[in-house]
Tab-separated table of C-alpha atoms in Angstrom:
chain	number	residue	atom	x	y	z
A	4	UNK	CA	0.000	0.000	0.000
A	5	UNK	CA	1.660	3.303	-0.995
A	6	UNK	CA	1.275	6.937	0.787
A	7	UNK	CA	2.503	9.632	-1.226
A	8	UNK	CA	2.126	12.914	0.541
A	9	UNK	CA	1.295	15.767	-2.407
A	10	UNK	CA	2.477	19.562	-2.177
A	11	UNK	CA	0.409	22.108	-4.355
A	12	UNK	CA	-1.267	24.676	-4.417
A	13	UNK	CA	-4.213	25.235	-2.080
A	14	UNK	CA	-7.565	26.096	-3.913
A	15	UNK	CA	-10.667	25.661	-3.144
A	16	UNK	CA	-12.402	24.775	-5.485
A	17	UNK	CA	-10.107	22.471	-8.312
A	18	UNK	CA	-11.012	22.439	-12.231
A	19	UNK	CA	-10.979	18.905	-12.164
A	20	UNK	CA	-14.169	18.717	-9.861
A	21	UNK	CA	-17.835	19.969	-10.115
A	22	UNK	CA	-19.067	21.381	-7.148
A	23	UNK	CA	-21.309	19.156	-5.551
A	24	UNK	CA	-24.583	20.243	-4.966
A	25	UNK	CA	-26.526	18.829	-1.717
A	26	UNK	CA	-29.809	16.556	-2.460
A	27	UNK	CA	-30.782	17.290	1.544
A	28	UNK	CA	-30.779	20.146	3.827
A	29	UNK	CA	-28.695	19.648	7.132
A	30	UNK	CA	-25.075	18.103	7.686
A	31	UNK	CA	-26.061	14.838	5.849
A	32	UNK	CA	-28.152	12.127	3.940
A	33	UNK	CA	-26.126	8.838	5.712
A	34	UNK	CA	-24.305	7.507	8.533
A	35	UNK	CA	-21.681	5.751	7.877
A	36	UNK	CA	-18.603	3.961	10.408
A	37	UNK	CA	-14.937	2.841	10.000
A	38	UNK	CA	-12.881	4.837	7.094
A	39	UNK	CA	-12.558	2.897	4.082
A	40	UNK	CA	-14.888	0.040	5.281
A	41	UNK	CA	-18.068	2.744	5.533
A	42	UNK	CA	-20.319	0.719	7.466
A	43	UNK	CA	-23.981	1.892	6.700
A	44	UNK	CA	-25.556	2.805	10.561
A	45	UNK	CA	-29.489	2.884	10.337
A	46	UNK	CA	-30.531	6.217	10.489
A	47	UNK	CA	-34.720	5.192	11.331
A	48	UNK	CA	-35.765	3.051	14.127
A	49	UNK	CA	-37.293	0.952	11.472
A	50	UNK	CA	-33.992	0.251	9.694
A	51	UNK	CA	-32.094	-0.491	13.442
A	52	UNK	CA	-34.671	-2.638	14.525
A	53	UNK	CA	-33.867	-4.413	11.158
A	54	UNK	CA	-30.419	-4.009	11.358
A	55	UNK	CA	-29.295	-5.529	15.320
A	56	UNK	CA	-30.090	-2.516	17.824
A	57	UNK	CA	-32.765	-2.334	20.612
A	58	UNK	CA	-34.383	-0.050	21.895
A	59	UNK	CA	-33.079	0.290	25.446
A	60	UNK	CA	-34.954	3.810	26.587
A	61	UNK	CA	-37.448	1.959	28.727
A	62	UNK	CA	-39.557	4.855	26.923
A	63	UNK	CA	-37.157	8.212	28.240
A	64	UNK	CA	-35.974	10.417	25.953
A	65	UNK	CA	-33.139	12.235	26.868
A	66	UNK	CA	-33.451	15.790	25.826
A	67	UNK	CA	-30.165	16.436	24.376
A	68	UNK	CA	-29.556	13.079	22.379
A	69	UNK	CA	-32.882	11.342	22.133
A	70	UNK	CA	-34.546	7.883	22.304
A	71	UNK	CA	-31.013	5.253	23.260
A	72	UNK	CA	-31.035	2.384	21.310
A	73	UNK	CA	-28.030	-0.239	21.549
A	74	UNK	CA	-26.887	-3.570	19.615
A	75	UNK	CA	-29.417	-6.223	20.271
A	76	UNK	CA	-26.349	-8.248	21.644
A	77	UNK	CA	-25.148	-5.676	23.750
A	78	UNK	CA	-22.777	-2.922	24.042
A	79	UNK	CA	-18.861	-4.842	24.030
A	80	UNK	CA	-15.473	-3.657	23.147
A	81	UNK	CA	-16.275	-5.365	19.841
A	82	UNK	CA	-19.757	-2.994	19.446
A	83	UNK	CA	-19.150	0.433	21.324
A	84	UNK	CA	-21.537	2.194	20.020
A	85	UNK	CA	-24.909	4.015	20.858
A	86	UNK	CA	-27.424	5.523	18.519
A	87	UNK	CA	-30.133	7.862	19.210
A	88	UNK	CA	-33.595	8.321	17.786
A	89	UNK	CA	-35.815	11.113	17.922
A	90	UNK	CA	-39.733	10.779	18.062
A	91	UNK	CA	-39.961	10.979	14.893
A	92	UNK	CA	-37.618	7.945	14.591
A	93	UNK	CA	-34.938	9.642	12.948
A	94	UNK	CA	-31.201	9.233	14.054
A	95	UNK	CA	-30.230	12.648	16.522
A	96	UNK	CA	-27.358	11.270	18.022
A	97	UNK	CA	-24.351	8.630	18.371
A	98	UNK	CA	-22.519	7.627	21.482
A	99	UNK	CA	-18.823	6.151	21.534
A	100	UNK	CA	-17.703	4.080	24.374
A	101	UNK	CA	-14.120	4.407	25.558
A	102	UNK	CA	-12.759	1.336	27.072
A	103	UNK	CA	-9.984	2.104	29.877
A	104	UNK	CA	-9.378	5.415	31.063
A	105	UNK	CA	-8.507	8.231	28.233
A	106	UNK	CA	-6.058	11.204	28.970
A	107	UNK	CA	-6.988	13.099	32.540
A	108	UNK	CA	-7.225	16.415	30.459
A	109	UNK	CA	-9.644	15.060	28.044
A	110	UNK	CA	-11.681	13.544	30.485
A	111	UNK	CA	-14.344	16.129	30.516
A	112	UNK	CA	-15.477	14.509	26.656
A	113	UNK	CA	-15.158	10.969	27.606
A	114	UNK	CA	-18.017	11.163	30.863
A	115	UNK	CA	-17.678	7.795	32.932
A	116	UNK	CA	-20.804	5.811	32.006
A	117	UNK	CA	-23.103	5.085	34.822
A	118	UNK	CA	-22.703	1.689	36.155
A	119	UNK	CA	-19.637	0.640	34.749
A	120	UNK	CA	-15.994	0.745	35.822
A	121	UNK	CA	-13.479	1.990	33.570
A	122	UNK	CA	-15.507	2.373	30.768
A	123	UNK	CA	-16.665	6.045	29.172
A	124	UNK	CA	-19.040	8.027	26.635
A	125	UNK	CA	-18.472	10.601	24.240
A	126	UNK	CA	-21.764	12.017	22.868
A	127	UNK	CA	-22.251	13.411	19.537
A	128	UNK	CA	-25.506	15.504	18.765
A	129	UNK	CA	-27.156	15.891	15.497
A	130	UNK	CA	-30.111	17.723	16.833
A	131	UNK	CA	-30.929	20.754	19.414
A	132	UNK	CA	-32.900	19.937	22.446
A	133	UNK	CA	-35.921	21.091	20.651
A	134	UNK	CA	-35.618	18.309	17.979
A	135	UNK	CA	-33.970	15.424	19.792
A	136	UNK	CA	-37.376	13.889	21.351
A	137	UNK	CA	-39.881	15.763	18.932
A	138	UNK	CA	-42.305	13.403	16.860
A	139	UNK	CA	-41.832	16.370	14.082
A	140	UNK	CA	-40.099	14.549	10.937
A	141	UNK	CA	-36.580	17.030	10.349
A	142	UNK	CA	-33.854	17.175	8.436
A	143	UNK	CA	-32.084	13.072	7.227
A	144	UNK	CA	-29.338	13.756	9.866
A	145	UNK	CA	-29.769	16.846	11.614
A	146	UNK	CA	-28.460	20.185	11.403
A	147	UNK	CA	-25.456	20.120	13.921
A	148	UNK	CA	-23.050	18.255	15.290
A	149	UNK	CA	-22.455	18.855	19.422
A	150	UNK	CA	-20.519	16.955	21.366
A	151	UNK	CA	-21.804	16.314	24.687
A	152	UNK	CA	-24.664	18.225	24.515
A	153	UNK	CA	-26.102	20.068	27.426
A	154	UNK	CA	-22.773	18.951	29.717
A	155	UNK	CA	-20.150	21.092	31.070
A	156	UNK	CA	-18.254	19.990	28.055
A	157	UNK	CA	-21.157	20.769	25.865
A	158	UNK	CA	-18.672	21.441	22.616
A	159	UNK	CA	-19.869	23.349	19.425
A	160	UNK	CA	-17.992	21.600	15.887
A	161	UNK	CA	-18.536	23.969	13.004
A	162	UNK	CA	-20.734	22.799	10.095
A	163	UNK	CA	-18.693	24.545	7.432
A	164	UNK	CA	-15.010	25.017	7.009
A	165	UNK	CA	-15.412	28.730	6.970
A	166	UNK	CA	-16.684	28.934	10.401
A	167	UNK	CA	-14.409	26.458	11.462
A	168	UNK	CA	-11.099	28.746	10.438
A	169	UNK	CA	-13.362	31.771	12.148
A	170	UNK	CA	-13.831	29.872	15.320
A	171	UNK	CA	-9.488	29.525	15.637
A	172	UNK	CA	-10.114	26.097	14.555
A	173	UNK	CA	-6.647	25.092	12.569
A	174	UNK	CA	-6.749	23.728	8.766
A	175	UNK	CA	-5.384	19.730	8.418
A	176	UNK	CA	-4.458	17.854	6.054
A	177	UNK	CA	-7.037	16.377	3.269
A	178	UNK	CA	-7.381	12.475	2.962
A	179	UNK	CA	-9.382	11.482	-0.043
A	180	UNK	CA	-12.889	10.093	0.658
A	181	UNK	CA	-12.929	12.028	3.857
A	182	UNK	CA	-12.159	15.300	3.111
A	183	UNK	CA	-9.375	18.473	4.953
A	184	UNK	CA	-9.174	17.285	8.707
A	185	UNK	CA	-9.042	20.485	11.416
A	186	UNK	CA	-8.253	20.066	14.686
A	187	UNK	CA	-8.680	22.596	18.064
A	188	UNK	CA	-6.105	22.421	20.293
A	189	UNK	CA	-8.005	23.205	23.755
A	190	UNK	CA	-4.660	25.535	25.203
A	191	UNK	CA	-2.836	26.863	22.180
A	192	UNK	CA	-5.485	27.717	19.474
A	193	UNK	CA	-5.490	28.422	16.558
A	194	UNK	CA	-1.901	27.527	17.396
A	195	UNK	CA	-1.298	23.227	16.851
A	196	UNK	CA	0.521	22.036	20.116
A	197	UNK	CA	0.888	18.603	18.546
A	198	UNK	CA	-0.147	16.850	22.183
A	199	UNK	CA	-2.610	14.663	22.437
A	200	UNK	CA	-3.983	15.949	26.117
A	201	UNK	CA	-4.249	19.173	24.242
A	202	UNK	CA	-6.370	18.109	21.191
A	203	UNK	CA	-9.619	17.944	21.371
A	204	UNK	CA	-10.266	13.952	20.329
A	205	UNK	CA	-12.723	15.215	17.694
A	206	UNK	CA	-11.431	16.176	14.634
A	207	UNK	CA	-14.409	17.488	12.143
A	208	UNK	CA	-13.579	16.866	8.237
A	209	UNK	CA	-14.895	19.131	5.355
A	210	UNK	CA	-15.357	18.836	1.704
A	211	UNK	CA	-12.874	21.352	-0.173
A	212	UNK	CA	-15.589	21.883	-2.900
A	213	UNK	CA	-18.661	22.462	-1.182
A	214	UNK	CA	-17.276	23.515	2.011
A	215	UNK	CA	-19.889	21.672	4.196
A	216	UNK	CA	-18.789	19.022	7.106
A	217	UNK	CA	-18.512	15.544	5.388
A	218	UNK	CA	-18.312	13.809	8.697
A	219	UNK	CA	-15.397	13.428	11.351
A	220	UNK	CA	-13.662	11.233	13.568
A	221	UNK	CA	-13.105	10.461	17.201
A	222	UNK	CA	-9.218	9.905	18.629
A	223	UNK	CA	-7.974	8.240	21.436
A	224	UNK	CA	-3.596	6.963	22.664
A	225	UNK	CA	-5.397	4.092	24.233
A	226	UNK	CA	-5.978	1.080	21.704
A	227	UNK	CA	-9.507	0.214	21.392
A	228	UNK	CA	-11.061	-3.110	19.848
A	229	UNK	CA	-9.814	-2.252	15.828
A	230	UNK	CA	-11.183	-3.823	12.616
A	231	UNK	CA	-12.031	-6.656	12.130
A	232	UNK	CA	-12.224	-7.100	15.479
A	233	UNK	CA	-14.127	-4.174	16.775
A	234	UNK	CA	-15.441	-1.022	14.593
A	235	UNK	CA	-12.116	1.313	15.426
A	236	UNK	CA	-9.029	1.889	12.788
A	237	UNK	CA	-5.813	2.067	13.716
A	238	UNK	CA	-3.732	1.904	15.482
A	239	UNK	CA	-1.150	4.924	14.194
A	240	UNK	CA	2.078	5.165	14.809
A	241	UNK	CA	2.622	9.471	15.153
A	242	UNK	CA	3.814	9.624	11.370
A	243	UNK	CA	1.289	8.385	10.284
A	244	UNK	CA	-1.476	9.885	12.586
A	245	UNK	CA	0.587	13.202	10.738
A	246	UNK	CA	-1.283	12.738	7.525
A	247	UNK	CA	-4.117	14.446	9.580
A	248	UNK	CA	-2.141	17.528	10.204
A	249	UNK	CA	-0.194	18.973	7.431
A	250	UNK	CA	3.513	19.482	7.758
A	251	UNK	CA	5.545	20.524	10.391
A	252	UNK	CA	3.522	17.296	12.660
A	253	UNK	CA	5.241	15.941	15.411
A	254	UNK	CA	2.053	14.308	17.030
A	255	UNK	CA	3.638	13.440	20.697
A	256	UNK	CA	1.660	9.673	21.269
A	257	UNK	CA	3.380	6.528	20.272
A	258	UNK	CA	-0.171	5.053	18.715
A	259	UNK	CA	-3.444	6.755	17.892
A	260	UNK	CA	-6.134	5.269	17.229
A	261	UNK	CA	-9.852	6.875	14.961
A	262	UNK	CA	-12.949	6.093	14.822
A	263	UNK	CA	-14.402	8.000	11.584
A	264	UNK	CA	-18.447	8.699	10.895
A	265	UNK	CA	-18.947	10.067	7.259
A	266	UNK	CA	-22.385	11.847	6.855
A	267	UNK	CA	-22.282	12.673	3.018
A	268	UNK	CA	-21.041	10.350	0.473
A	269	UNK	CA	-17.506	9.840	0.716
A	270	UNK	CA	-16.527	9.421	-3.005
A	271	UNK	CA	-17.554	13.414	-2.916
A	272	UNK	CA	-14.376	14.033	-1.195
A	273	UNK	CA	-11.757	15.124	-3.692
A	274	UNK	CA	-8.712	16.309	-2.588
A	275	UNK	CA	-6.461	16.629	-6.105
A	276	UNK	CA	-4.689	20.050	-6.195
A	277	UNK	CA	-5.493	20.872	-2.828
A	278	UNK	CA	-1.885	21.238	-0.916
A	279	UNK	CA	-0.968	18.756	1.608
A	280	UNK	CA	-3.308	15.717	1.088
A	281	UNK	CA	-3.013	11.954	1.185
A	282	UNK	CA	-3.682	9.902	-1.635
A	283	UNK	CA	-3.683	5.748	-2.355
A	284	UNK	CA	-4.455	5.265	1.581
């Protein structure tokens, strides 16, 4: 398999391309897992019921994520994730489980998960607290992505890649099929410290055409349960966990592993004459 890391020059919208134009209002039309895999996640109750989740709400809908619904076998290191439903039955939110303690400074977006030990929950909201339980049909996906909504580390992650650079969020490196990468560093921004208990472990990814979030992925130094034995990728060794940034990278953990969720069609995501971007991963 052959990297090849590409210099040029950094437009934003290349000749080779037509701008994509969105079938669906909102952030997205799918839910997809696992980068280069792409794992379709039902986005109706209908389809999960179909598809090996429960519901396990015992009828309460939390506010700021929704219905919970879990894999019909249960939640393992294999299976660690959650998904959400609004009345309506539409996806409005997907939880990650962390397995083993994370980084102290980044445990206010891992929250310890009632009733286990050692074990932790990273939220991601696709819907406002108005939408999350309402039986009103909305957008396919939602129209914003929050981490840990309605928490002290409640987290906003811009939509589009223009609010992202006004928001001191810093520009990445593009990966084809997933788009430009940026990352917030929690002490330094916009200013990259390269340190993982500095970086938020959410790194939103945008398509260069359109300029709209095409999904992102969750980060962790502690190796989780990786395909084809659980849903992560990974793990990275730093210089390769670089592609993410562009150049000068000197990413300070030995491994990193990612967990990516695409929301738009990832064969949308060009990244030819953009400068710094992966191609052939």
């Amino acid at each position: 398999m052959r990297k090849k890391k590409k210099q040029g020059t950094d437009i934003s919208t290349p000749a080779t391309f037509l701008i994509f134009v969105q079938s669906f209002t909102g952030i997205g039309d799918r839910l997809l897992r696992t980068y280069n895999l792409f794992h379709s996640l039902p986005i109706t109750t209908a389809k999960a019921s179909q598809e090996g989740f429960s519901d396990t709400s015992n009828g309460f809908c939390d506010q700021n994520l929704g219905y919970r619904w879990a894999p019909t076998n249960g939640i393992t290191k294999e299976n660690p994730i959650f998904l959400y439903y609004s009345g309506s039955g539409q996806i409005s939110s997907v939880g990650i489980l962390h397995f083993g303690p994370p980084p102290a400074s980044l445990l206010p977006y891992w929250a310890p998960l009632n009733g286990t030990s050692g074990v932790y929950l990273m939220t991601v909201s696709f819907r406002s607290p108005t939408q999350a339980c309402s039986s009103l049909p909305g957008e396919i996906l939602g129209n914003q992505v929050v981490i840990n909504q309605g928490s002290n580390s409640n987290f906003y992650v811009p939509i589009t890649r223009s609010d992202a650079l006004n928001t001191q969020w810093s520009p990445g490196g593009c990966i084809q099929k997933m788009g430009q990468h940026y990352i917030f560093d929690l002490i330094n921004h916009p200013t990259l410290s390269h340190k993982v208990e500095n970086t938020l472990p959410l790194y939103p990814t945008y398509n260069i055409q359109t300029d709209k979030i095409s999904g992102f992925l969750v980060s962790t130094p502690n190796v989780q349960n990786i395909e084809p034995f659980g849903v992560w990728e990974g793990p990275f060794i730093s210089d390769l966990w670089c592609y993410s940034f562009c150049p000068p990278c000197s990413w300070d953990a030995t491994f990193t592993g990612s967990l990516h969720f695409m929301l738009t069609d990832p064969n949308l995501n060009h990244c030819t004459g953009f400068s710094c971007f992966l191609e052939n991963l």
